């Protein structure tokens, strides 16, 4: 989705443990043709406002469709094949693609952003048509949906950084940008919730052809919303890709040096790697759990996704709750939310072992809601602490280095989820991974760390 530094992973709308999930929403704007703040100061020229609305609505439909199609693909492929290897492969491709978003950042700086946006969304339309062609010409539904999802993952290498940078290129002024980002955040949250509902419609039909046709309609709508945008913005900067990579590598190394010297950050790195590995392994096992364990409830996978997303949104709002003028949650609470994430995963495993299916379904869904809340609050508290513990001119480099390090565990989780699924039952694997997450949080409770957290 369009947005600032906090965003949902586009492929599956999930956060890693330490992703900053959401903005603080302080929307004090009137969304009409003459948007005003406070005393009636006009923020946007009408033309700029119209362009931004078109882009946001286009991105809303694009991200909504992409998220729903991925959920449906995971569900359908496992339902037909009962092979966790396919799910691991799709997850691995998605996670590797996110490591190359710097290439998309380079392109979005070099090429006119409106032109590039039209091109990427247009390719999504053609890609969906290709998937339909494979389905009808070769009668191979699994191949058709996999090709569509994989190509979309590759397109996200460009799409993600492009949509992050396109609004700032149109908006002028700090207040204007804050207002535009508030719209973006609302659209982000809405599309995250609705993608689970849309995927439920796909699953209701249970047919790849119907799913791709519905996706095609929405992708075309996304394209039509931006097709009349004039490409009048100034061309992107000419940037040498070699120098760009060298510059990014240098920033990463500087960030690493700061991390090594910062006790509060460096001690969390191994904890985060273990936690991210456990989370992504569990998440990639959800299609298998939904179909093998909760076969009586067709929409279990959608319910899990929706519950996690809603929990993450609630957590982002809860972190700002105040009592007697002071925020309830502060950095010193971070260890508890880290521990609770492991507890929630453990509970998911326990509820999955219940022989009473309804009780198990409710328990798993509520546990994912709880995980989303704890994940969101913990992530925001941690990164806020990091921002306060490093020099302001190094925050970007440090955050970039941290997220890069934390994400290293994700492809490993994708690779290992398939072999793990052959060792024992899915509920037992999830229970054990939840236990590992809880144990991994123990070092964060050490006195030295808690004292430092209390000081931030």
Short mmCIF file of N, CA and C in Angstrom, two decimals, residues 1-5 158-169:
data_model
loop_
_atom_site.label_atom_id
_atom_site.label_comp_id
_atom_site.label_asym_id
_atom_site.label_seq_id
_atom_site.Cartn_x
_atom_site.Cartn_y
_atom_site.Cartn_z
N UNK A 1 0.84 -1.19 0.00
CA UNK A 1 0.00 0.00 0.00
C UNK A 1 0.87 1.23 0.00
N UNK A 2 0.37 2.31 -0.49
CA UNK A 2 1.04 3.58 -0.34
C UNK A 2 1.22 3.86 1.15
N UNK A 3 2.25 4.55 1.50
CA UNK A 3 2.40 4.91 2.90
C UNK A 3 3.81 5.31 3.23
N UNK A 4 4.03 5.65 4.48
CA UNK A 4 5.34 6.04 4.92
C UNK A 4 6.15 4.82 5.30
N UNK A 5 6.97 4.96 6.34
CA UNK A 5 7.87 3.89 6.71
C UNK A 5 7.14 2.69 7.28
N UNK A 158 9.34 -3.17 -7.90
CA UNK A 158 9.23 -1.78 -8.38
C UNK A 158 8.06 -1.07 -7.72
N UNK A 159 6.93 -1.78 -7.61
CA UNK A 159 5.69 -1.14 -7.16
C UNK A 159 5.79 -0.61 -5.73
N UNK A 160 6.40 -1.38 -4.83
CA UNK A 160 6.45 -0.97 -3.42
C UNK A 160 7.19 0.35 -3.21
N UNK A 161 8.45 0.48 -3.64
CA UNK A 161 9.13 1.77 -3.44
C UNK A 161 8.54 2.89 -4.29
N UNK A 162 7.96 2.53 -5.42
CA UNK A 162 7.35 3.55 -6.28
C UNK A 162 6.17 4.22 -5.59
N UNK A 163 5.29 3.42 -5.01
CA UNK A 163 4.11 3.98 -4.36
C UNK A 163 4.46 4.67 -3.04
N UNK A 164 5.62 4.34 -2.48
CA UNK A 164 6.08 5.06 -1.29
C UNK A 164 6.54 6.47 -1.63
N UNK A 165 7.02 6.66 -2.86
CA UNK A 165 7.65 7.94 -3.21
C UNK A 165 6.80 8.82 -4.12
N UNK A 166 5.71 8.30 -4.64
CA UNK A 166 4.97 9.06 -5.65
C UNK A 166 4.18 10.23 -5.05
N UNK A 167 3.57 10.04 -3.87
CA UNK A 167 2.82 11.14 -3.26
C UNK A 167 3.73 12.30 -2.88
N UNK A 168 4.88 12.05 -2.23
CA UNK A 168 5.78 13.18 -1.93
C UNK A 168 6.24 13.94 -3.17
N UNK A 169 6.24 13.26 -4.33
CA UNK A 169 6.67 13.95 -5.55
C UNK A 169 5.59 14.90 -6.08
#
